[in-house]
Structure formats: structure tokens, C-alpha cells
mmCIF file of C-alpha atoms and ligand atoms in Angstrom:
data_model
loop_
_atom_site.group_PDB
_atom_site.id
_atom_site.type_symbol
_atom_site.label_atom_id
_atom_site.label_comp_id
_atom_site.label_asym_id
_atom_site.label_seq_id
_atom_site.Cartn_x
_atom_site.Cartn_y
_atom_site.Cartn_z
ATOM 1 C CA MET A 23 1.093 8.352 19.231
ATOM 2 C CA THR A 24 0.182 5.414 21.476
ATOM 3 C CA ILE A 25 -1.433 2.497 19.780
ATOM 4 C CA LYS A 26 -2.205 -0.771 21.497
ATOM 5 C CA TYR A 27 -1.397 -3.926 19.586
ATOM 6 C CA LEU A 28 -3.402 -7.130 19.698
ATOM 7 C CA ASP A 29 -0.720 -8.976 21.687
ATOM 8 C CA GLN A 30 -1.051 -6.397 24.464
ATOM 9 C CA MET A 31 -4.810 -6.871 24.778
ATOM 10 C CA ASP A 32 -7.039 -9.301 26.601
ATOM 11 C CA VAL A 33 -9.341 -11.003 24.102
ATOM 12 C CA SER A 34 -10.113 -14.197 26.029
ATOM 13 C CA GLY A 35 -13.766 -15.122 25.751
ATOM 14 C CA LYS A 36 -14.575 -11.687 24.292
ATOM 15 C CA ARG A 37 -16.371 -10.647 21.146
ATOM 16 C CA VAL A 38 -13.551 -9.261 18.995
ATOM 17 C CA LEU A 39 -14.629 -7.280 15.955
ATOM 18 C CA ILE A 40 -11.783 -7.134 13.431
ATOM 19 C CA ARG A 41 -11.739 -4.764 10.452
ATOM 20 C CA VAL A 42 -9.895 -6.722 7.761
ATOM 21 C CA ASP A 43 -9.214 -6.015 4.106
ATOM 22 C CA TYR A 44 -10.747 -8.884 2.150
ATOM 23 C CA ASN A 45 -11.125 -6.758 -0.972
ATOM 24 C CA VAL A 46 -9.818 -9.652 -3.076
ATOM 25 C CA PRO A 47 -9.782 -9.960 -6.871
ATOM 26 C CA TYR A 48 -12.330 -12.369 -8.339
ATOM 27 C CA ASP A 49 -13.432 -13.532 -11.798
ATOM 28 C CA LYS A 50 -16.883 -13.324 -13.396
ATOM 29 C CA ASN A 51 -18.005 -16.495 -11.624
ATOM 30 C CA MET A 52 -17.111 -14.896 -8.272
ATOM 31 C CA LYS A 53 -14.143 -17.228 -7.964
ATOM 32 C CA ILE A 54 -11.390 -15.621 -5.916
ATOM 33 C CA THR A 55 -8.257 -15.361 -8.072
ATOM 34 C CA ASP A 56 -5.800 -14.310 -5.344
ATOM 35 C CA ASP A 57 -6.376 -15.012 -1.644
ATOM 36 C CA THR A 58 -3.235 -13.230 -0.342
ATOM 37 C CA ARG A 59 -5.289 -10.675 1.573
ATOM 38 C CA ILE A 60 -7.184 -13.436 3.373
ATOM 39 C CA THR A 61 -4.149 -15.572 4.216
ATOM 40 C CA ALA A 62 -2.346 -12.428 5.456
ATOM 41 C CA THR A 63 -4.826 -12.148 8.354
ATOM 42 C CA ILE A 64 -4.552 -15.737 9.565
ATOM 43 C CA ASP A 65 -2.043 -14.971 12.348
ATOM 44 C CA THR A 66 -4.376 -12.360 13.780
ATOM 45 C CA LEU A 67 -7.352 -14.734 13.555
ATOM 46 C CA ASN A 68 -5.497 -17.669 15.111
ATOM 47 C CA TYR A 69 -4.220 -15.515 17.961
ATOM 48 C CA CYS A 70 -7.809 -14.563 18.826
ATOM 49 C CA ILE A 71 -9.476 -17.951 18.468
ATOM 50 C CA GLU A 72 -6.703 -19.743 20.368
ATOM 51 C CA ARG A 73 -7.669 -17.468 23.270
ATOM 52 C CA GLY A 74 -11.325 -18.336 22.963
ATOM 53 C CA ALA A 75 -12.433 -15.065 21.414
ATOM 54 C CA LYS A 76 -15.547 -14.856 19.250
ATOM 55 C CA VAL A 77 -14.225 -13.220 16.110
ATOM 56 C CA ILE A 78 -16.480 -11.036 13.977
ATOM 57 C CA LEU A 79 -14.851 -9.896 10.750
ATOM 58 C CA VAL A 80 -15.784 -6.764 8.837
ATOM 59 C CA SER A 81 -14.557 -5.942 5.322
ATOM 60 C CA HIS A 82 -15.525 -4.204 2.131
ATOM 61 C CA LEU A 83 -15.356 -5.637 -1.390
ATOM 62 C CA GLY A 84 -15.273 -3.343 -4.411
ATOM 63 C CA ARG A 85 -17.280 -0.147 -4.612
ATOM 64 C CA PRO A 86 -21.000 -0.870 -4.207
ATOM 65 C CA ASP A 87 -21.553 2.763 -3.118
ATOM 66 C CA GLY A 88 -23.913 2.147 -0.206
ATOM 67 C CA LYS A 89 -26.195 -0.232 -2.112
ATOM 68 C CA VAL A 90 -26.634 -3.990 -1.987
ATOM 69 C CA VAL A 91 -24.935 -5.360 -5.117
ATOM 70 C CA PRO A 92 -25.246 -9.182 -5.150
ATOM 71 C CA GLY A 93 -22.147 -9.525 -7.397
ATOM 72 C CA MET A 94 -20.073 -7.915 -4.623
ATOM 73 C CA SER A 95 -21.197 -10.144 -1.766
ATOM 74 C CA LEU A 96 -18.549 -11.405 0.639
ATOM 75 C CA LYS A 97 -20.198 -14.847 0.703
ATOM 76 C CA PRO A 98 -17.478 -16.403 -1.536
ATOM 77 C CA VAL A 99 -14.874 -14.925 0.807
ATOM 78 C CA ALA A 100 -16.582 -16.603 3.779
ATOM 79 C CA GLU A 101 -16.354 -19.909 1.873
ATOM 80 C CA LYS A 102 -12.670 -19.358 1.077
ATOM 81 C CA LEU A 103 -11.939 -18.438 4.677
ATOM 82 C CA SER A 104 -13.742 -21.552 5.852
ATOM 83 C CA GLU A 105 -11.522 -23.630 3.552
ATOM 84 C CA LEU A 106 -8.331 -21.910 4.793
ATOM 85 C CA MET A 107 -9.211 -22.015 8.502
ATOM 86 C CA LYS A 108 -10.728 -25.515 8.228
ATOM 87 C CA LYS A 109 -13.765 -24.428 10.192
ATOM 88 C CA LYS A 110 -17.291 -23.208 9.689
ATOM 89 C CA ILE A 111 -17.678 -19.454 9.225
ATOM 90 C CA LEU A 112 -20.938 -17.824 10.210
ATOM 91 C CA PHE A 113 -21.981 -15.440 7.431
ATOM 92 C CA ILE A 114 -23.970 -12.516 8.824
ATOM 93 C CA ASP A 115 -25.933 -11.089 5.908
ATOM 94 C CA ALA A 116 -27.940 -8.664 8.051
ATOM 95 C CA GLU A 117 -27.158 -4.957 8.330
ATOM 96 C CA PRO A 118 -25.298 -4.089 11.558
ATOM 97 C CA GLY A 119 -27.940 -3.621 14.247
ATOM 98 C CA ASP A 120 -30.187 -5.807 16.388
ATOM 99 C CA LYS A 121 -30.636 -8.638 13.863
ATOM 100 C CA ALA A 122 -26.895 -8.936 13.194
ATOM 101 C CA LYS A 123 -26.297 -8.843 16.940
ATOM 102 C CA ALA A 124 -28.854 -11.649 17.479
ATOM 103 C CA MET A 125 -27.041 -13.748 14.842
ATOM 104 C CA SER A 126 -23.665 -13.099 16.489
ATOM 105 C CA ASP A 127 -25.116 -14.020 19.899
ATOM 106 C CA THR A 128 -25.316 -17.642 18.715
ATOM 107 C CA MET A 129 -21.487 -17.809 18.484
ATOM 108 C CA MET A 130 -19.392 -19.924 20.837
ATOM 109 C CA ASN A 131 -15.872 -19.137 22.005
ATOM 110 C CA GLY A 132 -13.401 -19.706 19.138
ATOM 111 C CA ASP A 133 -16.049 -19.188 16.427
ATOM 112 C CA ILE A 134 -15.557 -16.870 13.464
ATOM 113 C CA ALA A 135 -18.214 -14.822 11.681
ATOM 114 C CA LEU A 136 -17.954 -12.588 8.619
ATOM 115 C CA LEU A 137 -20.304 -9.687 8.053
ATOM 116 C CA GLU A 138 -21.690 -8.944 4.588
ATOM 117 C CA ASN A 139 -19.840 -6.272 2.531
ATOM 118 C CA ILE A 140 -19.801 -3.244 4.823
ATOM 119 C CA ARG A 141 -19.979 -0.850 1.863
ATOM 120 C CA PHE A 142 -23.492 -2.155 1.071
ATOM 121 C CA TYR A 143 -24.601 0.255 3.815
ATOM 122 C CA PRO A 144 -24.448 4.030 3.202
ATOM 123 C CA GLY A 145 -23.313 4.802 6.770
ATOM 124 C CA GLU A 146 -19.932 3.157 6.181
ATOM 125 C CA GLU A 147 -18.285 5.544 3.730
ATOM 126 C CA LYS A 148 -20.023 8.538 5.360
ATOM 127 C CA ASN A 149 -18.232 7.635 8.588
ATOM 128 C CA ASP A 150 -21.681 7.940 10.137
ATOM 129 C CA ASP A 151 -21.618 7.995 13.924
ATOM 130 C CA ALA A 152 -24.930 6.164 14.336
ATOM 131 C CA PHE A 153 -23.716 3.419 11.990
ATOM 132 C CA GLY A 154 -20.453 3.145 13.911
ATOM 133 C CA LYS A 155 -22.488 2.768 17.093
ATOM 134 C CA LYS A 156 -24.522 -0.071 15.543
ATOM 135 C CA LEU A 157 -21.327 -1.846 14.513
ATOM 136 C CA ALA A 158 -20.021 -1.415 18.033
ATOM 137 C CA LEU A 159 -23.001 -3.484 19.277
ATOM 138 C CA LEU A 160 -21.071 -6.494 17.960
ATOM 139 C CA ALA A 161 -17.825 -5.760 19.817
ATOM 140 C CA ASP A 162 -16.255 -5.923 23.265
ATOM 141 C CA VAL A 163 -12.863 -5.359 21.649
ATOM 142 C CA TYR A 164 -12.139 -3.629 18.315
ATOM 143 C CA ILE A 165 -9.099 -4.532 16.209
ATOM 144 C CA ASN A 166 -8.119 -2.875 12.963
ATOM 145 C CA ASP A 167 -5.990 -5.074 10.693
ATOM 146 C CA ALA A 168 -6.824 -3.365 7.402
ATOM 147 C CA PHE A 169 -3.885 -1.078 6.720
ATOM 148 C CA ALA A 170 -4.764 -0.751 3.027
ATOM 149 C CA THR A 171 -7.900 1.235 3.937
ATOM 150 C CA ALA A 172 -6.299 3.174 6.789
ATOM 151 C CA HIS A 173 -6.157 6.367 4.700
ATOM 152 C CA ARG A 174 -9.965 6.429 4.593
ATOM 153 C CA GLY A 175 -11.983 7.595 7.563
ATOM 154 C CA HIS A 176 -14.975 5.253 7.403
ATOM 155 C CA ALA A 177 -17.384 3.997 10.079
ATOM 156 C CA SER A 178 -15.727 0.584 10.377
ATOM 157 C CA ASN A 179 -12.279 2.060 10.984
ATOM 158 C CA ASP A 180 -13.059 5.422 12.555
ATOM 159 C CA ALA A 181 -16.578 6.083 13.945
ATOM 160 C CA ILE A 182 -16.769 2.652 15.609
ATOM 161 C CA THR A 183 -13.721 3.445 17.760
ATOM 162 C CA LYS A 184 -15.751 6.064 19.638
ATOM 163 C CA TYR A 185 -18.102 3.364 20.915
ATOM 164 C CA VAL A 186 -15.706 0.548 21.798
ATOM 165 C CA LYS A 187 -13.486 1.164 24.796
ATOM 166 C CA ASP A 188 -10.797 -1.364 23.990
ATOM 167 C CA CYS A 189 -9.331 -0.643 20.526
ATOM 168 C CA GLY A 190 -6.070 -1.735 18.945
ATOM 169 C CA ALA A 191 -4.190 -2.844 15.848
ATOM 170 C CA GLY A 192 -3.855 -6.406 14.542
ATOM 171 C CA PHE A 193 -0.570 -7.985 13.464
ATOM 172 C CA LEU A 194 -0.657 -6.826 9.824
ATOM 173 C CA MET A 195 -1.290 -3.260 10.857
ATOM 174 C CA LYS A 196 1.361 -3.549 13.561
ATOM 175 C CA ASN A 197 3.958 -4.624 10.988
ATOM 176 C CA GLU A 198 3.097 -1.760 8.657
ATOM 177 C CA ILE A 199 3.321 0.818 11.429
ATOM 178 C CA GLU A 200 6.483 -0.602 13.001
ATOM 179 C CA TYR A 201 8.449 -1.089 9.761
ATOM 180 C CA PHE A 202 7.514 2.332 8.571
ATOM 181 C CA LYS A 203 8.605 3.874 11.866
ATOM 182 C CA LYS A 204 11.897 1.995 11.675
ATOM 183 C CA ALA A 205 12.526 3.307 8.168
ATOM 184 C CA MET A 206 11.395 6.893 8.582
ATOM 185 C CA ASP A 207 11.726 7.924 12.230
ATOM 186 C CA ASN A 208 15.171 6.739 13.110
ATOM 187 C CA PRO A 209 16.674 5.063 10.049
ATOM 188 C CA ALA A 210 20.042 3.384 9.762
ATOM 189 C CA ARG A 211 22.037 5.580 7.393
ATOM 190 C CA PRO A 212 22.749 6.139 4.597
ATOM 191 C CA MET A 213 19.037 6.136 3.902
ATOM 192 C CA GLY A 214 17.581 6.622 0.456
ATOM 193 C CA ALA A 215 14.267 6.690 -1.342
ATOM 194 C CA ILE A 216 13.682 5.372 -4.841
ATOM 195 C CA ILE A 217 10.766 7.197 -6.364
ATOM 196 C CA GLY A 218 9.533 6.303 -9.825
ATOM 197 C CA GLY A 219 6.328 6.097 -11.787
ATOM 198 C CA ALA A 220 4.568 8.139 -14.362
ATOM 199 C CA LYS A 221 4.085 11.566 -12.916
ATOM 200 C CA VAL A 222 5.655 14.101 -10.585
ATOM 201 C CA SER A 223 2.133 15.327 -9.718
ATOM 202 C CA SER A 224 1.218 12.123 -7.871
ATOM 203 C CA LYS A 225 4.557 11.969 -6.014
ATOM 204 C CA LEU A 226 5.053 15.652 -5.222
ATOM 205 C CA GLY A 227 3.784 15.325 -1.631
ATOM 206 C CA ILE A 228 6.207 12.433 -1.050
ATOM 207 C CA LEU A 229 9.201 14.253 -2.507
ATOM 208 C CA LYS A 230 8.498 17.322 -0.367
ATOM 209 C CA ASN A 231 8.133 15.251 2.803
ATOM 210 C CA ILE A 232 11.137 12.969 2.405
ATOM 211 C CA ILE A 233 13.574 15.656 1.389
ATOM 212 C CA GLY A 234 14.217 16.468 5.035
ATOM 213 C CA LYS A 235 14.560 12.825 6.059
ATOM 214 C CA VAL A 236 16.653 10.949 3.503
ATOM 215 C CA ASP A 237 20.297 11.188 2.428
ATOM 216 C CA PHE A 238 19.529 10.668 -1.246
ATOM 217 C CA ILE A 239 16.630 10.277 -3.648
ATOM 218 C CA ILE A 240 16.791 8.207 -6.826
ATOM 219 C CA ILE A 241 14.274 9.490 -9.334
ATOM 220 C CA GLY A 242 13.305 7.268 -12.265
ATOM 221 C CA GLY A 243 10.352 6.580 -14.525
ATOM 222 C CA GLY A 244 8.357 9.111 -16.508
ATOM 223 C CA MET A 245 8.670 11.680 -13.743
ATOM 224 C CA ALA A 246 12.399 12.107 -14.382
ATOM 225 C CA PHE A 247 11.675 14.044 -17.582
ATOM 226 C CA THR A 248 9.961 16.911 -15.759
ATOM 227 C CA PHE A 249 13.161 17.251 -13.735
ATOM 228 C CA TYR A 250 15.259 17.258 -16.912
ATOM 229 C CA LYS A 251 13.025 20.005 -18.262
ATOM 230 C CA ALA A 252 13.612 21.986 -15.079
ATOM 231 C CA MET A 253 17.337 21.625 -15.819
ATOM 232 C CA GLY A 254 16.726 23.200 -19.228
ATOM 233 C CA LEU A 255 17.084 19.950 -21.186
ATOM 234 C CA ASN A 256 15.144 18.609 -24.131
ATOM 235 C CA THR A 257 12.799 15.714 -23.288
ATOM 236 C CA GLY A 258 11.521 14.878 -26.788
ATOM 237 C CA LYS A 259 8.105 13.179 -26.766
ATOM 238 C CA SER A 260 8.638 11.772 -23.242
ATOM 239 C CA LEU A 261 6.089 12.159 -20.477
ATOM 240 C CA MET A 262 6.546 15.647 -19.083
ATOM 241 C CA GLU A 263 4.324 17.819 -16.905
ATOM 242 C CA LYS A 264 4.795 21.396 -18.052
ATOM 243 C CA ASP A 265 3.001 22.922 -15.096
ATOM 244 C CA LEU A 266 5.251 21.081 -12.643
ATOM 245 C CA VAL A 267 8.575 22.109 -14.125
ATOM 246 C CA LYS A 268 8.866 24.955 -11.617
ATOM 247 C CA GLU A 269 8.073 22.635 -8.677
ATOM 248 C CA ALA A 270 10.632 20.112 -9.934
ATOM 249 C CA GLY A 271 13.243 22.869 -10.128
ATOM 250 C CA GLU A 272 12.334 23.913 -6.578
ATOM 251 C CA ILE A 273 12.854 20.334 -5.343
ATOM 252 C CA LEU A 274 16.288 20.238 -6.981
ATOM 253 C CA ARG A 275 17.119 23.585 -5.359
ATOM 254 C CA GLN A 276 15.855 22.480 -1.919
ATOM 255 C CA ALA A 277 17.839 19.255 -2.139
ATOM 256 C CA LYS A 278 20.992 21.167 -2.968
ATOM 257 C CA ILE A 279 20.505 23.528 -0.009
ATOM 258 C CA SER A 280 19.830 20.607 2.368
ATOM 259 C CA GLY A 281 22.741 18.535 1.073
ATOM 260 C CA ILE A 282 20.461 15.771 -0.204
ATOM 261 C CA GLU A 283 21.759 13.990 -3.263
ATOM 262 C CA ILE A 284 19.288 13.625 -6.119
ATOM 263 C CA LEU A 285 20.183 10.917 -8.609
ATOM 264 C CA LEU A 286 18.505 11.190 -11.984
ATOM 265 C CA PRO A 287 19.146 8.708 -14.826
ATOM 266 C CA VAL A 288 22.318 9.536 -16.775
ATOM 267 C CA ASP A 289 21.176 7.504 -19.778
ATOM 268 C CA VAL A 290 17.778 6.713 -21.162
ATOM 269 C CA VAL A 291 16.236 3.946 -23.267
ATOM 270 C CA VAL A 292 14.237 5.654 -25.978
ATOM 271 C CA ALA A 293 11.869 4.563 -28.744
ATOM 272 C CA SER A 294 9.762 6.327 -31.362
ATOM 273 C CA GLU A 295 6.471 4.917 -30.116
ATOM 274 C CA PHE A 296 4.948 3.815 -26.812
ATOM 275 C CA LYS A 297 4.993 0.185 -27.982
ATOM 276 C CA ASP A 298 6.944 -2.826 -26.815
ATOM 277 C CA ASP A 299 8.128 -3.643 -30.342
ATOM 278 C CA SER A 300 9.210 -0.105 -31.155
ATOM 279 C CA PRO A 301 12.988 -0.323 -31.855
ATOM 280 C CA LYS A 302 14.919 1.025 -28.881
ATOM 281 C CA SER A 303 18.232 2.781 -28.403
ATOM 282 C CA ILE A 304 20.243 4.052 -25.466
ATOM 283 C CA ILE A 305 21.211 7.698 -25.331
ATOM 284 C CA PRO A 306 22.675 10.129 -22.773
ATOM 285 C CA PHE A 307 20.064 11.999 -20.689
ATOM 286 C CA ASP A 308 20.958 15.357 -22.235
ATOM 287 C CA LYS A 309 20.694 14.215 -25.859
ATOM 288 C CA ILE A 310 17.054 13.159 -26.179
ATOM 289 C CA PRO A 311 15.928 13.879 -29.776
ATOM 290 C CA ASP A 312 12.601 15.616 -30.463
ATOM 291 C CA ASP A 313 10.998 12.511 -31.975
ATOM 292 C CA LYS A 314 11.852 10.016 -29.201
ATOM 293 C CA ILE A 315 10.131 8.908 -25.976
ATOM 294 C CA GLY A 316 12.157 7.928 -22.930
ATOM 295 C CA LEU A 317 10.725 4.641 -21.665
ATOM 296 C CA ASP A 318 13.341 3.208 -19.313
ATOM 297 C CA ILE A 319 16.596 4.019 -17.560
ATOM 298 C CA GLY A 320 19.788 2.964 -19.345
ATOM 299 C CA PRO A 321 22.616 0.586 -18.260
ATOM 300 C CA GLU A 322 24.880 3.296 -16.811
ATOM 301 C CA SER A 323 21.988 4.619 -14.661
ATOM 302 C CA ILE A 324 21.264 1.058 -13.517
ATOM 303 C CA LYS A 325 24.893 0.727 -12.470
ATOM 304 C CA GLN A 326 25.001 4.043 -10.610
ATOM 305 C CA PHE A 327 21.642 3.487 -8.866
ATOM 306 C CA SER A 328 22.537 -0.111 -7.943
ATOM 307 C CA ASP A 329 25.886 0.953 -6.418
ATOM 308 C CA LYS A 330 24.112 3.578 -4.356
ATOM 309 C CA ILE A 331 21.520 1.046 -3.182
ATOM 310 C CA LYS A 332 24.163 -1.535 -2.276
ATOM 311 C CA ASN A 333 25.932 0.988 -0.047
ATOM 312 C CA SER A 334 22.765 2.009 1.808
ATOM 313 C CA LYS A 335 21.391 0.870 5.139
ATOM 314 C CA THR A 336 17.751 1.825 4.561
ATOM 315 C CA ILE A 337 15.783 2.000 1.302
ATOM 316 C CA VAL A 338 12.156 2.971 0.735
ATOM 317 C CA TRP A 339 10.899 2.294 -2.770
ATOM 318 C CA ASN A 340 7.793 3.336 -4.631
ATOM 319 C CA GLY A 341 7.245 3.373 -8.390
ATOM 320 C CA PRO A 342 8.840 1.734 -11.470
ATOM 321 C CA MET A 343 11.898 3.058 -13.319
ATOM 322 C CA GLY A 344 10.210 2.816 -16.699
ATOM 323 C CA ALA A 345 7.174 1.600 -18.625
ATOM 324 C CA PHE A 346 7.906 -1.820 -17.158
ATOM 325 C CA GLU A 347 4.666 -3.472 -18.319
ATOM 326 C CA MET A 348 6.369 -3.718 -21.731
ATOM 327 C CA PRO A 349 9.141 -6.356 -21.428
ATOM 328 C CA ASN A 350 11.520 -4.344 -23.630
ATOM 329 C CA PHE A 351 11.351 -1.462 -21.164
ATOM 330 C CA SER A 352 11.327 -3.444 -17.931
ATOM 331 C CA ILE A 353 15.087 -3.947 -17.521
ATOM 332 C CA GLY A 354 15.565 -0.799 -15.432
ATOM 333 C CA THR A 355 12.811 -1.616 -12.943
ATOM 334 C CA ASN A 356 13.831 -5.274 -12.706
ATOM 335 C CA SER A 357 17.507 -4.426 -12.208
ATOM 336 C CA ILE A 358 16.696 -1.955 -9.438
ATOM 337 C CA ALA A 359 14.460 -4.587 -7.813
ATOM 338 C CA MET A 360 17.396 -7.029 -7.931
ATOM 339 C CA ALA A 361 19.770 -4.427 -6.471
ATOM 340 C CA VAL A 362 17.390 -3.827 -3.541
ATOM 341 C CA ALA A 363 16.992 -7.593 -3.086
ATOM 342 C CA GLU A 364 20.765 -8.132 -3.046
ATOM 343 C CA SER A 365 21.451 -5.231 -0.703
ATOM 344 C CA GLU A 366 21.642 -5.929 3.007
ATOM 345 C CA CYS A 367 19.715 -2.789 3.837
ATOM 346 C CA LEU A 368 16.334 -2.549 5.520
ATOM 347 C CA SER A 369 14.109 -2.379 2.441
ATOM 348 C CA ILE A 370 10.511 -1.243 2.464
ATOM 349 C CA VAL A 371 8.565 -1.420 -0.768
ATOM 350 C CA GLY A 372 5.051 -0.173 -1.387
ATOM 351 C CA GLY A 373 2.778 0.682 -4.280
ATOM 352 C CA GLY A 374 1.252 -1.626 -6.847
ATOM 353 C CA ASP A 375 3.850 -1.476 -9.622
ATOM 354 C CA SER A 376 7.032 -1.909 -7.589
ATOM 355 C CA VAL A 377 5.406 -4.797 -5.751
ATOM 356 C CA THR A 378 4.244 -6.354 -9.044
ATOM 357 C CA ALA A 379 7.816 -6.205 -10.389
ATOM 358 C CA ILE A 380 9.164 -7.868 -7.232
ATOM 359 C CA ASN A 381 6.529 -10.592 -7.327
ATOM 360 C CA GLN A 382 7.156 -11.249 -11.031
ATOM 361 C CA LEU A 383 10.855 -11.716 -10.288
ATOM 362 C CA GLY A 384 10.032 -14.035 -7.366
ATOM 363 C CA ILE A 385 12.190 -12.037 -4.948
ATOM 364 C CA SER A 386 9.563 -10.828 -2.476
ATOM 365 C CA ASP A 387 11.209 -12.784 0.353
ATOM 366 C CA LYS A 388 14.400 -10.770 -0.228
ATOM 367 C CA MET A 389 12.735 -7.523 0.820
ATOM 368 C CA SER A 390 12.541 -6.614 4.507
ATOM 369 C CA TYR A 391 8.947 -5.522 4.179
ATOM 370 C CA ILE A 392 6.411 -5.194 1.386
ATOM 371 C CA SER A 393 3.493 -2.974 2.254
ATOM 372 C CA THR A 394 0.059 -4.443 1.589
ATOM 373 C CA ALA A 395 -1.266 -0.968 0.863
ATOM 374 C CA GLY A 396 -1.092 1.408 -2.085
ATOM 375 C CA GLY A 397 -2.801 4.651 -1.113
ATOM 376 C CA ALA A 398 -2.170 4.335 2.627
ATOM 377 C CA PHE A 399 1.549 3.685 2.041
ATOM 378 C CA LEU A 400 1.818 6.762 -0.199
ATOM 379 C CA GLU A 401 0.044 8.932 2.377
ATOM 380 C CA LEU A 402 2.425 7.745 5.103
ATOM 381 C CA LEU A 403 5.333 8.663 2.814
ATOM 382 C CA GLU A 404 3.723 12.077 2.378
ATOM 383 C CA GLY A 405 3.956 12.458 6.143
ATOM 384 C CA LYS A 406 0.190 12.338 6.720
ATOM 385 C CA ILE A 407 -1.435 10.807 9.757
ATOM 386 C CA LEU A 408 -3.859 8.162 8.549
ATOM 387 C CA PRO A 409 -7.422 8.566 9.919
ATOM 388 C CA ALA A 410 -7.748 4.908 10.933
ATOM 389 C CA VAL A 411 -4.407 4.968 12.743
ATOM 390 C CA LYS A 412 -5.334 8.214 14.481
ATOM 391 C CA ALA A 413 -8.625 6.620 15.573
ATOM 392 C CA LEU A 414 -6.677 3.897 17.397
ATOM 393 C CA ASP A 415 -4.616 6.455 19.287
ATOM 394 C CA LYS A 416 -6.614 6.799 22.473
HETATM 395 P P1 AMP B 502 2.636 5.450 -10.809
HETATM 396 O O1 AMP B 502 1.267 4.851 -10.650
HETATM 397 O O2 AMP B 502 2.656 6.937 -10.782
HETATM 398 O O3 AMP B 502 3.649 4.825 -9.870
HETATM 399 O O4 AMP B 502 3.105 5.101 -12.276
HETATM 400 C C1 AMP B 502 3.255 3.797 -12.738
HETATM 401 C C2 AMP B 502 3.220 3.813 -14.236
HETATM 402 O O5 AMP B 502 4.238 4.653 -14.724
HETATM 403 C C3 AMP B 502 3.444 2.462 -14.858
HETATM 404 O O6 AMP B 502 2.261 2.077 -15.502
HETATM 405 C C4 AMP B 502 4.572 2.709 -15.865
HETATM 406 O O7 AMP B 502 4.337 2.108 -17.117
HETATM 407 C C5 AMP B 502 4.540 4.206 -16.018
HETATM 408 N N1 AMP B 502 5.843 4.739 -16.456
HETATM 409 C C6 AMP B 502 7.018 4.612 -15.819
HETATM 410 N N2 AMP B 502 7.991 5.192 -16.539
HETATM 411 C C7 AMP B 502 7.434 5.687 -17.658
HETATM 412 C C8 AMP B 502 7.926 6.394 -18.790
HETATM 413 N N3 AMP B 502 9.227 6.695 -18.919
HETATM 414 N N4 AMP B 502 7.052 6.757 -19.734
HETATM 415 C C9 AMP B 502 5.756 6.440 -19.609
HETATM 416 N N5 AMP B 502 5.216 5.780 -18.572
HETATM 417 C C10 AMP B 502 6.054 5.397 -17.612
#
């Protein structure tokens, strides 16, 4: 795959259309509550405007389903961006086409414009060719810097690339692609994956893909119980997917054949109810009583997993070790986060919950790379080629 990156492209004096991900959270007064996704693009924006490019930004916000929904306008984002960049942002509230082009024609070198929510227009999510062509009217150069939407093939990250000759990836996208390559294509070893979360079903594709790549897999969270079941153990009232027991057993078998070590928790924190104040106890993994739910990994598992992590050179992590939203069952996830932070390995973390845990602990700067994406990160781990990345490969 050959993808051009922004720093290899000539943007001087050109109209550079950048697909960004400004799908930011906001409150009922349309006040943005977290501007991380906007600030994350500033390097890409500065690089372009310092070279006298006219920057036209395209993003979606929420799910308006091809209709104009005033409560999902990107206008407040334009205002926030103006504040952050300390310059005026032209807000183009016309549908891509001649009128939007006429508005963008008023821009001077170094100016920035933001288009209205691209999902207001039905052509976007349909990856409509004609719509992509209209968007391309605004661009001499196309840059995609929205990794979080890269697993979707939409007009603003796929169809448009057919109509702009010069296409490439911005700095955020570059980081995602490069770190991922470093971790998965030619990793420093030992290399391990920590996979947690509620269900085996949502992580099955990942487990099947990484089994041929990693040296070990740590499995925690609710999904561990389906593996215990496959080992013929009792799982009490814990989360367990009956119809995936066979698949879990097959993964254990495959790992054994390939010499991949699978580490499952050796002790479990159990309670009678799925409640933070439900009294908890620690029991061995093979002694879960019928009336108990396993909600976190126990101290001996924490120790074993942490030792393994500390002796690794590369770690990829997705998913919590327990029902970590409840403080009484968050110790496992937090301890594993600390072990990754303290390890000197190349650490790549992705997925909402693992990232939330890291942010809550204030240790995000201790990770080598935190992916900005949920779905796209998971699909990369599943070994899929993301449509928007493929579209940049010319
Ligand atoms: P996922 O989106 O698949 O990564 O799952 C994340 C969710 O799994 C979080 O909301 C956790 O609370 C939940 N989870 C993790 N471990 C357990 C467990 N042992 N029992 C129930 N839910 C769990």
C-alpha cells in the first residue's frame, strides 16, 4: 500500500480540502464539552496555512441521516475553531456544488473554511459518485485526517478521491497508520495483545486475526467466562455467550497449536449482583459458585498479567478487564493500565473504555500511542483494510 502523507505534498497556494473528524460532544445548548478532536487537527491545519493553502474542512456531526437537522449544525464548531486558531473561519452552509464553490472562491491564501455537516446531504453516506464529484469542485488537493471514520466508505472519504488527482493523509491519520504498522507488521518481541470487554462476539474477528501475529494474548473482562466455559468450568451468573463456547474452545486449541500463550485470569472478583455496592469476594477461576457474577480480575491475575506486560516489547490493548464503570470493580482495569504505563514497551491503546480508563488515571502521556478511533481501530486489529485508507492508495 502506498499512501502519500501531507508532508510529501505540495499545498502552497492550493485549495486543500481536508476531511476531519469534528464529531465532538456537546450539551443541550450546543456548547462543545470536549474539543480534543478539534485541537488534534491543529498541526495539519497549521502546516497547510503556513504554506499559503486555502483550507476547506469537511466533517460530520452526529447522525442526521441525510437531512438538515439544525441541532446538529457545525456552526458552533466553526466558532470554536476560530477561537482556537485565532482567526476568522468562513462557514459554508451551502450544499457542495456551485454555490459552495462560489463561497470558497472568496478565500485568500491562508484562509480556513468549514463546510456544514456533510451528513445533512444524502449523497454522503451513500458514497454517491456524483456527490463526491461535487465535493471535488472545492479541491485541488484532498487530505484525509479523519481516522475515526476510516472504516466507513462515504463520499467525503472515498468517492471524492476519484475526482481529485492529488490525495493523501494528514498528520493524525499518518500517526494512526504508522504506529499500527510498527506494532503489527514488524513488532519488537515479545509482543502481546490485551483483549477485554464484555463479549467474545465483538472481539472474535480480532482474536482470529492476531493469533498468528502475537506471542501472547491476555484475555480479561466478561469475555473470559466464555473461555472458562469452553474449558468445562462453571461460570455462575457471569456474562457468558453459550453459542460462542465452541469458537472460544477453537481459539484455545489454535493458540496451543501455534505456540501462542493465552493468559486468562486465575482469580476473579465476584459479587451477587451487578451493582457497585454488592459485597465482593475474590475466588479462584475454577471455583465460581452458581449464584455469583464475575465482575473483575483478582489480585493474582493482576500480578501475572502485569509481569507479562512489563517483560514485553510491544503491547496492543483494547477493552477493560472488568465492569470498570463501577469503582469497586475497576481495580483490574486500572492496574493493567498502570502496568502498561510503567512498561517500556511500545504501547498502542484503542477503544473507548480502555482509553477512558487511561484518561481517568491521567496517564495518557505514558502510552506510546492512543488511537483516536473506536470502530476503525477494531477493524484494523481484525486485519481489515479500511475503505478510506484504501481510497488513498493510488
Ligand atoms: P466492549 O465494548 O466489548 O469493550 O465492552 C466494554 C464493557 O464491558 C464495559 O462497559 C464493561 O463494564 C463491560 N465488562 C467488562 N467486564 C465485564 C464483566 N466481567 N461483566 C460484565 N460486564 C463487563
